């Protein structure tokens, strides 16, 4: 019997719905909330309100695009957390109502596992080679920076993580200081392609084991700018591309050095990357080069699966369905998952 899952993702500022059948993606709709750009960051109260407006039309479109009827859905998967409580509540309530009205199982999904399992989403007519277990995953998003040993579809161990800011946050906060729009990561990536990565040097953290730290880099970037603007008020505008290239080079170096260390310590050769920052061209290029030298099997997600989307929730839902891991109507969202 085939298994068709409706998946809902609403953990931050994107409202997304996907339909996935036997691990093959049939539709994946994302409504982004442009309104936060005006505020330089996500405003939780606004995000929650916009999710409420978007969720029904987005789900409706997901059904239309997949050409699937409501009675063909076997289970509904939703993001339980981590994320913004007001945002998570909208997706959770919708999923619960849908499951109750259709009398089908409800499946709660950890957003972070969703990012990791994008490597298992199949697309019709596209070749698909997933990583072999156990594999290493560098999860880099706006809220998280982790190195994970993935043992099977539903079991994993975090062996390193940031002790302060996430890599995406470092991109976004530094971008703000050079007057780029929110979220700044993609803008830095674009400008960096015209700049010199060795133009400026910023402090790299000295953190034990496999953990990361990015708050020192942010401060180093800020103080560097303050001193240079003192000498030349137009310093930022004159050097924007070089600033972006040098900053990106530093963030990528911090990430890759730890990943290389993790691969050496664990002896694992299948290495994947996931999360919004996995879209970064500097990171993708550097990983591709390192993979050749270290003889890794590298798994780069397709760009549409890097930032938040419901397909990633659907693929976890699929494996939880196969494992018989369901939740009941008493479940509530959680802002943090340790
Ligand atoms: O995974 P995601 O969509 O949301 C979270 O779960 O946090 O990641 C969003 C983050 C933002 O910080 C954004 O700036 C970053 O991913 N990002 C990028 C790029 N595209 C998205 N950072 C660097 N380069 C990019 N091309
Ligand atoms: Zn995410």
CSV table of N, CA and C and ligand atoms in Angstrom, one decimal, residues 9 11-14 82 111-112 115 139-144 167-172 182-190 248 274-281 303 306-309 312, ligand 1:
chain,number,residue,atom,x,y,z
A,9,UNK,N,4.7,23.0,7.6
A,9,UNK,CA,5.9,23.7,8.3
A,9,UNK,C,5.5,25.1,8.5
A,11,UNK,N,7.4,27.0,11.4
A,11,UNK,CA,8.2,27.2,12.6
A,11,UNK,C,8.7,28.7,12.7
A,12,UNK,N,8.8,29.4,11.6
A,12,UNK,CA,9.4,30.7,11.6
A,12,UNK,C,8.5,31.7,10.8
A,13,UNK,N,9.0,32.1,9.7
A,13,UNK,CA,8.3,33.1,8.9
A,13,UNK,C,7.8,32.6,7.5
A,14,UNK,N,8.0,31.3,7.2
A,14,UNK,CA,7.5,30.7,6.0
A,14,UNK,C,6.4,29.7,6.3
A,82,UNK,N,12.0,22.9,17.0
A,82,UNK,CA,12.0,24.2,17.6
A,82,UNK,C,11.5,25.3,16.7
A,111,UNK,N,11.9,19.9,13.6
A,111,UNK,CA,12.3,20.7,12.5
A,111,UNK,C,13.8,20.4,12.0
A,112,UNK,N,14.6,20.2,13.0
A,112,UNK,CA,16.1,20.0,12.7
A,112,UNK,C,16.3,18.6,12.0
A,115,UNK,N,15.5,19.2,8.4
A,115,UNK,CA,16.6,19.7,7.5
A,115,UNK,C,17.5,18.6,7.1
A,139,UNK,N,24.6,20.8,10.0
A,139,UNK,CA,23.3,21.5,9.9
A,139,UNK,C,23.6,23.0,10.2
A,140,UNK,N,23.4,23.8,9.2
A,140,UNK,CA,23.7,25.3,9.4
A,140,UNK,C,22.4,26.1,9.0
A,141,UNK,N,21.8,26.7,10.0
A,141,UNK,CA,20.6,27.5,9.7
A,141,UNK,C,20.6,28.8,10.4
A,142,UNK,N,19.5,29.5,10.4
A,142,UNK,CA,19.4,30.8,11.1
A,142,UNK,C,19.5,30.6,12.6
A,143,UNK,N,19.0,29.4,13.1
A,143,UNK,CA,18.9,29.2,14.5
A,143,UNK,C,19.9,28.2,15.0
A,144,UNK,N,20.5,27.4,14.2
A,144,UNK,CA,21.3,26.2,14.6
A,144,UNK,C,22.6,26.1,13.8
A,167,UNK,N,25.5,30.1,12.6
A,167,UNK,CA,26.2,30.6,11.4
A,167,UNK,C,25.3,31.6,10.6
A,168,UNK,N,24.0,31.2,10.5
A,168,UNK,CA,23.1,32.1,9.8
A,168,UNK,C,22.9,33.4,10.5
A,169,UNK,N,22.9,33.4,11.8
A,169,UNK,CA,22.8,34.6,12.6
A,169,UNK,C,24.0,35.5,12.4
A,170,UNK,N,25.2,34.8,12.3
A,170,UNK,CA,26.4,35.6,12.0
A,170,UNK,C,26.3,36.3,10.7
A,171,UNK,N,25.9,35.6,9.7
A,171,UNK,CA,25.7,36.2,8.4
A,171,UNK,C,24.7,37.4,8.5
A,172,UNK,N,23.5,37.1,9.1
A,172,UNK,CA,22.5,38.1,9.2
A,172,UNK,C,22.8,39.4,10.0
A,182,UNK,N,17.4,42.2,5.4
A,182,UNK,CA,17.2,41.0,6.1
A,182,UNK,C,16.4,39.9,5.3
A,183,UNK,N,16.8,38.7,5.3
A,183,UNK,CA,18.0,38.1,5.9
A,183,UNK,C,19.2,38.3,5.0
A,184,UNK,N,20.3,38.6,5.7
A,184,UNK,CA,21.5,39.1,4.9
A,184,UNK,C,22.3,38.0,4.2
A,185,UNK,N,22.1,36.8,4.7
A,185,UNK,CA,23.0,35.7,4.2
A,185,UNK,C,23.0,35.7,2.6
A,186,UNK,N,21.9,35.6,2.0
A,186,UNK,CA,22.0,35.5,0.5
A,186,UNK,C,22.6,36.8,-0.2
A,187,UNK,N,22.4,38.0,0.5
A,187,UNK,CA,23.0,39.2,-0.1
A,187,UNK,C,24.5,39.2,0.1
A,188,UNK,N,25.0,38.7,1.2
A,188,UNK,CA,26.5,38.5,1.4
A,188,UNK,C,27.0,37.6,0.4
A,189,UNK,N,26.3,36.5,0.2
A,189,UNK,CA,26.8,35.5,-0.8
A,189,UNK,C,27.0,36.1,-2.2
A,190,UNK,N,26.0,36.9,-2.6
A,190,UNK,CA,26.0,37.5,-3.9
A,190,UNK,C,27.1,38.5,-4.1
A,248,UNK,N,32.5,36.0,4.6
A,248,UNK,CA,32.0,34.7,4.2
A,248,UNK,C,33.2,33.7,4.3
A,274,UNK,N,23.1,20.7,5.5
A,274,UNK,CA,21.7,21.0,5.4
A,274,UNK,C,21.4,22.3,6.1
A,275,UNK,N,20.2,22.9,5.9
A,275,UNK,CA,19.8,24.2,6.5
A,275,UNK,C,20.0,25.3,5.5
A,276,UNK,N,19.5,26.5,5.9
A,276,UNK,CA,19.5,27.7,5.0
A,276,UNK,C,20.9,28.0,4.5
A,277,UNK,N,21.9,28.0,5.4
A,277,UNK,CA,23.3,28.4,5.0
A,277,UNK,C,23.9,27.4,4.0
A,278,UNK,N,23.3,26.2,3.9
A,278,UNK,CA,23.8,25.2,2.9
A,278,UNK,C,23.6,25.7,1.5
A,279,UNK,N,22.8,26.8,1.4
A,279,UNK,CA,22.7,27.5,0.0
A,279,UNK,C,23.9,28.3,-0.3
A,280,UNK,N,24.7,28.6,0.7
A,280,UNK,CA,25.8,29.5,0.4
A,280,UNK,C,26.8,29.0,-0.6
A,281,UNK,N,27.1,29.7,-1.6
A,281,UNK,CA,28.0,29.2,-2.7
A,281,UNK,C,29.4,29.0,-2.2
A,303,UNK,N,19.1,23.5,-3.9
A,303,UNK,CA,18.9,24.8,-3.2
A,303,UNK,C,17.5,25.0,-2.7
A,306,UNK,N,17.1,23.8,1.0
A,306,UNK,CA,18.0,24.3,2.0
A,306,UNK,C,17.2,25.1,3.1
A,307,UNK,N,16.5,26.1,2.6
A,307,UNK,CA,15.7,26.9,3.6
A,307,UNK,C,14.4,26.2,3.9
A,308,UNK,N,13.7,26.7,4.9
A,308,UNK,CA,12.6,26.0,5.5
A,308,UNK,C,11.5,25.7,4.4
A,309,UNK,N,11.0,24.4,4.5
A,309,UNK,CA,10.0,23.9,3.5
A,309,UNK,C,9.3,22.8,4.2
A,312,UNK,N,10.6,18.7,3.7
A,312,UNK,CA,11.5,18.1,4.7
A,312,UNK,C,10.7,17.6,5.9
B,1,LIG,O1,17.0,26.9,7.6
B,1,LIG,P1,16.5,28.3,7.5
B,1,LIG,O2,15.6,28.7,6.4
B,1,LIG,O3,15.8,28.8,8.8
B,1,LIG,C1,16.1,28.3,10.0
B,1,LIG,O4,15.7,27.2,10.4
B,1,LIG,O5,16.8,29.1,10.7
B,1,LIG,O6,17.8,29.3,7.5
B,1,LIG,C2,17.7,30.7,7.3
B,1,LIG,C3,19.2,31.2,7.4
B,1,LIG,C4,19.2,32.7,7.4
B,1,LIG,O7,20.2,33.1,8.4
B,1,LIG,C5,19.8,33.1,6.0
B,1,LIG,O8,20.5,34.3,6.0
B,1,LIG,C6,20.6,31.9,5.7
B,1,LIG,O9,19.9,30.8,6.2
B,1,LIG,N1,20.9,31.8,4.3
B,1,LIG,C7,22.1,32.0,3.8
B,1,LIG,C8,22.0,31.8,2.3
B,1,LIG,N2,20.7,31.6,2.1
B,1,LIG,C9,20.0,31.5,3.3
B,1,LIG,N3,23.3,32.3,4.3
B,1,LIG,C10,24.4,32.4,3.5
B,1,LIG,N4,24.3,32.3,2.2
B,1,LIG,C11,23.2,32.0,1.6
B,1,LIG,N5,23.1,31.9,0.2
